[in-house]
PDB file of C-alpha atoms in Angstrom:
ATOM      1  CA  MET A   1     -22.688   2.684  -3.496  1.00  0.00           C
ATOM      2  CA  GLN A   2     -21.031   3.973  -6.377  1.00  0.00           C
ATOM      3  CA  GLN A   3     -19.745   2.234  -9.345  1.00  0.00           C
ATOM      4  CA  GLN A   4     -16.174   2.640  -9.116  1.00  0.00           C
ATOM      5  CA  THR A   5     -14.058   2.674 -13.033  1.00  0.00           C
ATOM      6  CA  GLY A   6     -10.387   2.314 -13.997  1.00  0.00           C
ATOM      7  CA  THR A   7      -7.897   0.243 -13.846  1.00  0.00           C
ATOM      8  CA  THR A   8      -6.874   1.239 -10.343  1.00  0.00           C
ATOM      9  CA  ARG A   9      -9.941   0.059  -8.658  1.00  0.00           C
ATOM     10  CA  ARG A  10     -11.346  -2.805  -7.859  1.00  0.00           C
ATOM     11  CA  ASN A  11     -13.283  -3.751 -11.344  1.00  0.00           C
ATOM     12  CA  VAL A  12     -10.614  -5.011 -13.239  1.00  0.00           C
ATOM     13  CA  SER A  13     -11.065  -7.974 -15.702  1.00  0.00           C
ATOM     14  CA  LYS A  14      -9.384 -11.077 -13.903  1.00  0.00           C
ATOM     15  CA  GLY A  15      -7.412 -11.613 -17.159  1.00  0.00           C
ATOM     16  CA  ALA A  16      -5.963  -8.330 -17.252  1.00  0.00           C
ATOM     17  CA  LEU A  17      -2.176  -8.068 -17.039  1.00  0.00           C
ATOM     18  CA  TRP A  18       0.320  -4.905 -16.625  1.00  0.00           C
ATOM     19  CA  SER A  19       2.680  -4.838 -19.773  1.00  0.00           C
ATOM     20  CA  VAL A  20       5.797  -4.076 -18.549  1.00  0.00           C
ATOM     21  CA  PRO A  21       7.402  -7.027 -17.076  1.00  0.00           C
ATOM     22  CA  ILE A  22       8.359  -8.128 -13.984  1.00  0.00           C
ATOM     23  CA  VAL A  23      11.416  -7.298 -12.922  1.00  0.00           C
ATOM     24  CA  SER A  24      12.969  -5.791  -9.437  1.00  0.00           C
ATOM     25  CA  ILE A  25      14.309  -2.564 -10.027  1.00  0.00           C
ATOM     26  CA  ALA A  26      16.924  -0.270  -8.663  1.00  0.00           C
ATOM     27  CA  THR A  27      17.439   4.050  -8.935  1.00  0.00           C
ATOM     28  CA  ALA A  28      20.700   4.202  -8.996  1.00  0.00           C
ATOM     29  CA  ALA A  29      22.127   7.653  -6.549  1.00  0.00           C
ATOM     30  CA  PRO A  30      23.987  10.086  -8.339  1.00  0.00           C
ATOM     31  CA  ALA A  31      27.285   9.177  -9.810  1.00  0.00           C
ATOM     32  CA  ALA A  32      28.618  12.671  -7.180  1.00  0.00           C
ATOM     33  CA  ALA A  33      27.058  10.807  -4.080  1.00  0.00           C
ATOM     34  CA  ALA A  34      29.899   8.373  -3.790  1.00  0.00           C
ATOM     35  CA  SER A  35      29.257   7.970   0.028  1.00  0.00           C
ATOM     36  CA  PRO A  36      25.044   7.785   1.075  1.00  0.00           C
ATOM     37  CA  SER A  37      23.786  11.227   2.522  1.00  0.00           C
ATOM     38  CA  CYS A  38      22.668  12.091   5.880  1.00  0.00           C
ATOM     39  CA  ALA A  39      19.980  14.507   4.312  1.00  0.00           C
ATOM     40  CA  PRO A  40      16.367  13.537   3.941  1.00  0.00           C
ATOM     41  CA  GLY A  41      15.087  11.459   1.465  1.00  0.00           C
ATOM     42  CA  VAL A  42      11.788  10.730  -0.309  1.00  0.00           C
ATOM     43  CA  VAL A  43      11.022   7.487  -1.629  1.00  0.00           C
ATOM     44  CA  ASP A  44       8.944   8.992  -4.954  1.00  0.00           C
ATOM     45  CA  TRP A  45       7.089   6.310  -6.828  1.00  0.00           C
ATOM     46  CA  ASP A  46       6.547   9.250  -9.473  1.00  0.00           C
ATOM     47  CA  ALA A  47      10.161   8.780 -10.622  1.00  0.00           C
ATOM     48  CA  LEU A  48       9.855   4.844 -11.471  1.00  0.00           C
ATOM     49  CA  ALA A  49       7.384   3.491 -14.832  1.00  0.00           C
ATOM     50  CA  THR A  50       3.620   3.360 -14.144  1.00  0.00           C
ATOM     51  CA  GLY A  51       3.565  -1.003 -13.889  1.00  0.00           C
ATOM     52  CA  THR A  52       7.223  -1.203 -12.253  1.00  0.00           C
ATOM     53  CA  LEU A  53       7.490  -4.139 -10.022  1.00  0.00           C
ATOM     54  CA  VAL A  54       9.556  -2.894  -6.801  1.00  0.00           C
ATOM     55  CA  GLY A  55      12.066  -4.840  -5.322  1.00  0.00           C
ATOM     56  CA  GLN A  56      14.598  -2.331  -4.485  1.00  0.00           C
ATOM     57  CA  THR A  57      14.489   1.231  -4.862  1.00  0.00           C
ATOM     58  CA  THR A  58      17.424   3.768  -3.836  1.00  0.00           C
ATOM     59  CA  VAL A  59      17.351   7.278  -2.542  1.00  0.00           C
ATOM     60  CA  ASN A  60      20.542   9.170  -1.779  1.00  0.00           C
ATOM     61  CA  GLY A  61      22.404   6.072  -1.065  1.00  0.00           C
ATOM     62  CA  THR A  62      19.940   4.499   0.966  1.00  0.00           C
ATOM     63  CA  THR A  63      18.224   1.511  -0.377  1.00  0.00           C
ATOM     64  CA  LEU A  64      14.787   0.243   0.330  1.00  0.00           C
ATOM     65  CA  THR A  65      13.612  -3.051  -0.196  1.00  0.00           C
ATOM     66  CA  VAL A  66      10.114  -4.282  -0.276  1.00  0.00           C
ATOM     67  CA  THR A  67       8.759  -7.762   0.111  1.00  0.00           C
ATOM     68  CA  SER A  68       5.731  -9.528   0.086  1.00  0.00           C
ATOM     69  CA  THR A  69       4.362 -12.903   1.349  1.00  0.00           C
ATOM     70  CA  VAL A  70       1.760 -12.657  -1.642  1.00  0.00           C
ATOM     71  CA  SER A  71       2.579 -12.574  -5.784  1.00  0.00           C
ATOM     72  CA  ASN A  72      -0.010 -11.728  -8.159  1.00  0.00           C
ATOM     73  CA  ASP A  73       0.491  -9.428 -11.396  1.00  0.00           C
ATOM     74  CA  ARG A  74      -0.817  -6.436  -9.682  1.00  0.00           C
ATOM     75  CA  ASN A  75       0.767  -6.790  -6.315  1.00  0.00           C
ATOM     76  CA  LEU A  76       3.627  -4.143  -5.222  1.00  0.00           C
ATOM     77  CA  ARG A  77       3.496  -2.244  -9.157  1.00  0.00           C
ATOM     78  CA  VAL A  78       4.205   1.123  -9.163  1.00  0.00           C
ATOM     79  CA  THR A  79       0.306   2.708 -10.435  1.00  0.00           C
ATOM     80  CA  ALA A  80      -1.336   5.277 -11.651  1.00  0.00           C
ATOM     81  CA  GLY A  81      -3.760   7.474  -9.695  1.00  0.00           C
ATOM     82  CA  PRO A  82      -5.861   8.890  -8.290  1.00  0.00           C
ATOM     83  CA  GLN A  83      -5.872   6.532  -4.907  1.00  0.00           C
ATOM     84  CA  GLY A  84      -7.251   7.944  -2.085  1.00  0.00           C
ATOM     85  CA  GLY A  85      -7.748  11.475  -2.991  1.00  0.00           C
ATOM     86  CA  ILE A  86      -3.637  11.663  -4.316  1.00  0.00           C
ATOM     87  CA  SER A  87      -3.287  12.058  -8.018  1.00  0.00           C
ATOM     88  CA  GLN A  88       0.399  11.126  -7.841  1.00  0.00           C
ATOM     89  CA  LYS A  89       1.469   7.371  -8.449  1.00  0.00           C
ATOM     90  CA  TYR A  90       1.583   5.227  -5.535  1.00  0.00           C
ATOM     91  CA  LEU A  91       2.619   1.393  -4.631  1.00  0.00           C
ATOM     92  CA  ALA A  92      -0.263  -0.965  -4.725  1.00  0.00           C
ATOM     93  CA  PHE A  93      -1.157  -3.968  -2.559  1.00  0.00           C
ATOM     94  CA  SER A  94      -3.229  -5.734  -4.087  1.00  0.00           C
ATOM     95  CA  PHE A  95      -5.096  -9.728  -3.686  1.00  0.00           C
ATOM     96  CA  SER A  96      -5.928 -11.536  -6.797  1.00  0.00           C
ATOM     97  CA  PRO A  97      -9.801 -12.149  -7.913  1.00  0.00           C
ATOM     98  CA  ASN A  98     -10.967 -15.383  -5.735  1.00  0.00           C
ATOM     99  CA  VAL A  99      -8.885 -13.821  -2.629  1.00  0.00           C
ATOM    100  CA  ALA A 100      -9.942 -15.926  -0.020  1.00  0.00           C
ATOM    101  CA  ALA A 101     -11.669 -15.493   2.972  1.00  0.00           C
ATOM    102  CA  ARG A 102      -9.846 -13.840   6.060  1.00  0.00           C
ATOM    103  CA  ASP A 103      -6.594 -13.696   3.522  1.00  0.00           C
ATOM    104  CA  THR A 104      -3.528 -11.400   4.517  1.00  0.00           C
ATOM    105  CA  GLN A 105      -0.271 -10.937   3.132  1.00  0.00           C
ATOM    106  CA  THR A 106       2.695  -8.968   5.019  1.00  0.00           C
ATOM    107  CA  ILE A 107       4.807  -6.652   2.942  1.00  0.00           C
ATOM    108  CA  THR A 108       8.151  -6.105   4.476  1.00  0.00           C
ATOM    109  CA  PHE A 109      10.040  -2.363   4.282  1.00  0.00           C
ATOM    110  CA  THR A 110      13.831  -2.742   4.663  1.00  0.00           C
ATOM    111  CA  PHE A 111      16.342  -0.031   4.608  1.00  0.00           C
ATOM    112  CA  SER A 112      20.163  -0.495   4.409  1.00  0.00           C
ATOM    113  CA  ARG A 113      20.845   1.413   7.238  1.00  0.00           C
ATOM    114  CA  PRO A 114      18.922   2.721  10.466  1.00  0.00           C
ATOM    115  CA  VAL A 115      16.272   5.555   9.752  1.00  0.00           C
ATOM    116  CA  THR A 116      14.019   8.041  11.757  1.00  0.00           C
ATOM    117  CA  ASN A 117      11.100  10.135  10.694  1.00  0.00           C
ATOM    118  CA  VAL A 118       9.419   7.377   8.416  1.00  0.00           C
ATOM    119  CA  SER A 119       6.300   9.178   7.193  1.00  0.00           C
ATOM    120  CA  PHE A 120       3.600   8.007   4.265  1.00  0.00           C
ATOM    121  CA  THR A 121       0.113   7.445   4.063  1.00  0.00           C
ATOM    122  CA  LEU A 122      -2.174   4.017   3.652  1.00  0.00           C
ATOM    123  CA  LEU A 123      -4.471   4.435   1.185  1.00  0.00           C
ATOM    124  CA  ASP A 124      -7.888   3.923   0.117  1.00  0.00           C
ATOM    125  CA  LEU A 125      -9.007   1.113   2.500  1.00  0.00           C
ATOM    126  CA  GLU A 126     -12.546   0.637   1.416  1.00  0.00           C
ATOM    127  CA  THR A 127     -15.536  -1.751   2.371  1.00  0.00           C
ATOM    128  CA  VAL A 128     -17.763  -3.586  -0.529  1.00  0.00           C
ATOM    129  CA  GLY A 129     -20.839  -5.407   0.134  1.00  0.00           C
ATOM    130  CA  THR A 130     -21.933  -7.022   3.879  1.00  0.00           C
ATOM    131  CA  GLY A 131     -19.680 -10.080   3.511  1.00  0.00           C
ATOM    132  CA  THR A 132     -22.382 -12.045   5.078  1.00  0.00           C
ATOM    133  CA  SER A 133     -23.500 -15.639   3.987  1.00  0.00           C
ATOM    134  CA  GLY A 134     -24.745 -16.090   0.765  1.00  0.00           C
ATOM    135  CA  THR A 135     -23.457 -12.500  -0.978  1.00  0.00           C
ATOM    136  CA  THR A 136     -19.647 -11.327  -1.931  1.00  0.00           C
ATOM    137  CA  GLY A 137     -17.701  -8.359  -0.623  1.00  0.00           C
ATOM    138  CA  PHE A 138     -14.848  -7.070   0.998  1.00  0.00           C
ATOM    139  CA  ARG A 139     -13.124  -5.201   3.681  1.00  0.00           C
ATOM    140  CA  GLU A 140      -9.775  -4.058   3.889  1.00  0.00           C
ATOM    141  CA  GLY A 141      -7.861  -4.269   6.951  1.00  0.00           C
ATOM    142  CA  PHE A 142      -4.739  -2.680   8.009  1.00  0.00           C
ATOM    143  CA  SER A 143      -2.002  -3.685  10.447  1.00  0.00           C
ATOM    144  CA  LEU A 144       1.623  -2.315  11.612  1.00  0.00           C
ATOM    145  CA  SER A 145       4.489  -3.680  13.176  1.00  0.00           C
ATOM    146  CA  SER A 146       5.098  -1.462  16.662  1.00  0.00           C
ATOM    147  CA  GLY A 147       6.236   2.117  17.380  1.00  0.00           C
ATOM    148  CA  PHE A 148       4.075   3.614  14.543  1.00  0.00           C
ATOM    149  CA  THR A 149       2.301   7.127  15.073  1.00  0.00           C
ATOM    150  CA  VAL A 150      -1.393   7.939  13.801  1.00  0.00           C
ATOM    151  CA  ARG A 151      -0.954  11.407  12.479  1.00  0.00           C
ATOM    152  CA  SER A 152      -3.862  11.412  10.622  1.00  0.00           C
ATOM    153  CA  ARG A 153      -7.128   9.385   9.595  1.00  0.00           C
ATOM    154  CA  GLY A 154     -10.038   9.644   7.435  1.00  0.00           C
ATOM    155  CA  SER A 155     -13.353   9.686   8.136  1.00  0.00           C
ATOM    156  CA  ARG A 156     -14.665   6.720   8.034  1.00  0.00           C
ATOM    157  CA  VAL A 157     -11.808   4.623   9.175  1.00  0.00           C
ATOM    158  CA  THR A 158     -11.852   2.993  12.431  1.00  0.00           C
ATOM    159  CA  GLY A 159      -9.319   0.483  14.442  1.00  0.00           C
ATOM    160  CA  SER A 160      -6.096   1.425  15.784  1.00  0.00           C
ATOM    161  CA  GLY A 161      -3.823  -0.419  13.382  1.00  0.00           C
ATOM    162  CA  THR A 162      -3.345  -3.542  15.758  1.00  0.00           C
ATOM    163  CA  ALA A 163      -3.348  -7.207  14.679  1.00  0.00           C
ATOM    164  CA  ALA A 164      -6.467  -7.396  17.472  1.00  0.00           C
ATOM    165  CA  ASP A 165      -8.101  -4.082  16.306  1.00  0.00           C
ATOM    166  CA  PRO A 166      -6.851  -3.292  12.596  1.00  0.00           C
ATOM    167  CA  PHE A 167      -7.354   0.156  10.726  1.00  0.00           C
ATOM    168  CA  THR A 168     -10.985   0.019   8.489  1.00  0.00           C
ATOM    169  CA  ASN A 169     -12.860   1.547   6.745  1.00  0.00           C
ATOM    170  CA  THR A 170     -16.704   1.477   7.405  1.00  0.00           C
ATOM    171  CA  GLY A 171     -17.608   1.932   3.965  1.00  0.00           C
ATOM    172  CA  SER A 172     -16.647   2.309   0.399  1.00  0.00           C
ATOM    173  CA  ALA A 173     -14.710   5.287  -1.174  1.00  0.00           C
ATOM    174  CA  LEU A 174     -14.010   6.802  -5.045  1.00  0.00           C
ATOM    175  CA  PRO A 175     -10.260   7.389  -5.982  1.00  0.00           C
ATOM    176  CA  THR A 176     -10.511  10.954  -5.412  1.00  0.00           C
ATOM    177  CA  GLU A 177     -11.332  10.521  -1.416  1.00  0.00           C
ATOM    178  CA  THR A 178      -9.376  10.832   1.348  1.00  0.00           C
ATOM    179  CA  ALA A 179     -11.936   8.879   3.903  1.00  0.00           C
ATOM    180  CA  GLY A 180      -9.711   5.689   3.629  1.00  0.00           C
ATOM    181  CA  ASN A 181      -6.767   7.259   3.855  1.00  0.00           C
ATOM    182  CA  VAL A 182      -4.417   7.068   7.184  1.00  0.00           C
ATOM    183  CA  GLY A 183      -1.481   8.760   8.071  1.00  0.00           C
ATOM    184  CA  ILE A 184       1.375   6.811   9.721  1.00  0.00           C
ATOM    185  CA  SER A 185       4.814   8.114  10.905  1.00  0.00           C
ATOM    186  CA  TYR A 186       7.492   5.958  12.623  1.00  0.00           C
ATOM    187  CA  ALA A 187       9.973   8.262  14.776  1.00  0.00           C
ATOM    188  CA  GLY A 188      12.362   5.532  14.774  1.00  0.00           C
ATOM    189  CA  PRO A 189      15.402   4.719  14.294  1.00  0.00           C
ATOM    190  CA  LEU A 190      14.738   1.371  12.614  1.00  0.00           C
ATOM    191  CA  THR A 191      16.023  -0.782   9.977  1.00  0.00           C
ATOM    192  CA  SER A 192      12.363  -1.749   8.616  1.00  0.00           C
ATOM    193  CA  PHE A 193       8.235  -2.051   9.184  1.00  0.00           C
ATOM    194  CA  SER A 194       5.843  -4.306   8.210  1.00  0.00           C
ATOM    195  CA  ILE A 195       1.933  -3.657   7.089  1.00  0.00           C
ATOM    196  CA  THR A 196       0.032  -6.520   6.876  1.00  0.00           C
ATOM    197  CA  TYR A 197      -3.317  -5.943   4.499  1.00  0.00           C
ATOM    198  CA  SER A 198      -6.143  -7.953   4.821  1.00  0.00           C
ATOM    199  CA  ASN A 199      -9.528  -8.883   3.656  1.00  0.00           C
ATOM    200  CA  LEU A 200     -11.380  -9.122   6.899  1.00  0.00           C
ATOM    201  CA  PHE A 201     -14.638 -10.828   5.728  1.00  0.00           C
ATOM    202  CA  SER A 202     -15.763 -14.415   5.982  1.00  0.00           C
ATOM    203  CA  THR A 203     -16.229 -14.764   2.044  1.00  0.00           C
ATOM    204  CA  ASN A 204     -14.217 -14.729  -1.021  1.00  0.00           C
ATOM    205  CA  TYR A 205     -14.277 -11.990  -3.805  1.00  0.00           C
ATOM    206  CA  ASP A 206     -13.905 -12.222  -7.087  1.00  0.00           C
ATOM    207  CA  LEU A 207     -12.552  -9.551  -8.562  1.00  0.00           C
ATOM    208  CA  TYR A 208      -9.164  -7.666  -7.355  1.00  0.00           C
ATOM    209  CA  ILE A 209      -8.936  -5.877  -4.396  1.00  0.00           C
ATOM    210  CA  LEU A 210      -6.142  -2.893  -4.079  1.00  0.00           C
ATOM    211  CA  ALA A 211      -4.753  -0.388  -1.688  1.00  0.00           C
ATOM    212  CA  GLY A 212      -1.223   1.142  -1.050  1.00  0.00           C
ATOM    213  CA  ILE A 213       1.106   3.355   0.210  1.00  0.00           C
ATOM    214  CA  SER A 214       1.908   7.016  -1.032  1.00  0.00           C
ATOM    215  CA  ASP A 215       5.403   8.097  -1.136  1.00  0.00           C
ATOM    216  CA  ILE A 216       8.059   7.400   2.032  1.00  0.00           C
ATOM    217  CA  SER A 217      10.292  10.257   4.102  1.00  0.00           C
ATOM    218  CA  PHE A 218      12.662   9.577   6.244  1.00  0.00           C
ATOM    219  CA  THR A 219      15.570  11.039   7.642  1.00  0.00           C
ATOM    220  CA  PRO A 220      18.905   8.361   7.758  1.00  0.00           C
ATOM    221  CA  VAL A 221      20.743   7.952  10.633  1.00  0.00           C
ATOM    222  CA  CYS A 222      24.589   8.834  10.458  1.00  0.00           C
TER     223      CYS A 222
END
């Protein structure tokens, strides 16, 4: 297994904190857009400062609200790539050091109006260690709310993305690799979808674990 480096991976010191204040932000639509646009939109994480804690962001008059059942200094923050083979910024999902065995969090994305053609990539599922008695490690899992289609999957991704059979990776991955990614689409119309992020091992892990989501594209219903 290759040792990872860098603050976007797992081996981050337990006390490390972002220097950006913890705030919920909203990106305003241009003043000329008096009413919501019917054009397709993209939630582009590169448009936000690294370290921003995302609560709401608005694209072409459609507001996306992001919430999680877990709060820590890295969760739901805009984070610099590479991650999952993409060099752009992404929105991080994170568990703090000493993440509990079988721990989960649910991240919910809610649009201010119905949308269709929602598309994104889940980034960098990974398994480290064996998780057997007397060892430490983690196995990341993703399951999603119903109605999704798998557009693509990394070479080591297994599972169907349901609560009973979450997506996971059979091995580790470098930040520049796509082996742990899953491309997802929702045809819609919908106003929200959710992702459950889990440590599937039955042992605790003493460092941060980190995955994330790429830019999100969508088409408003008008």
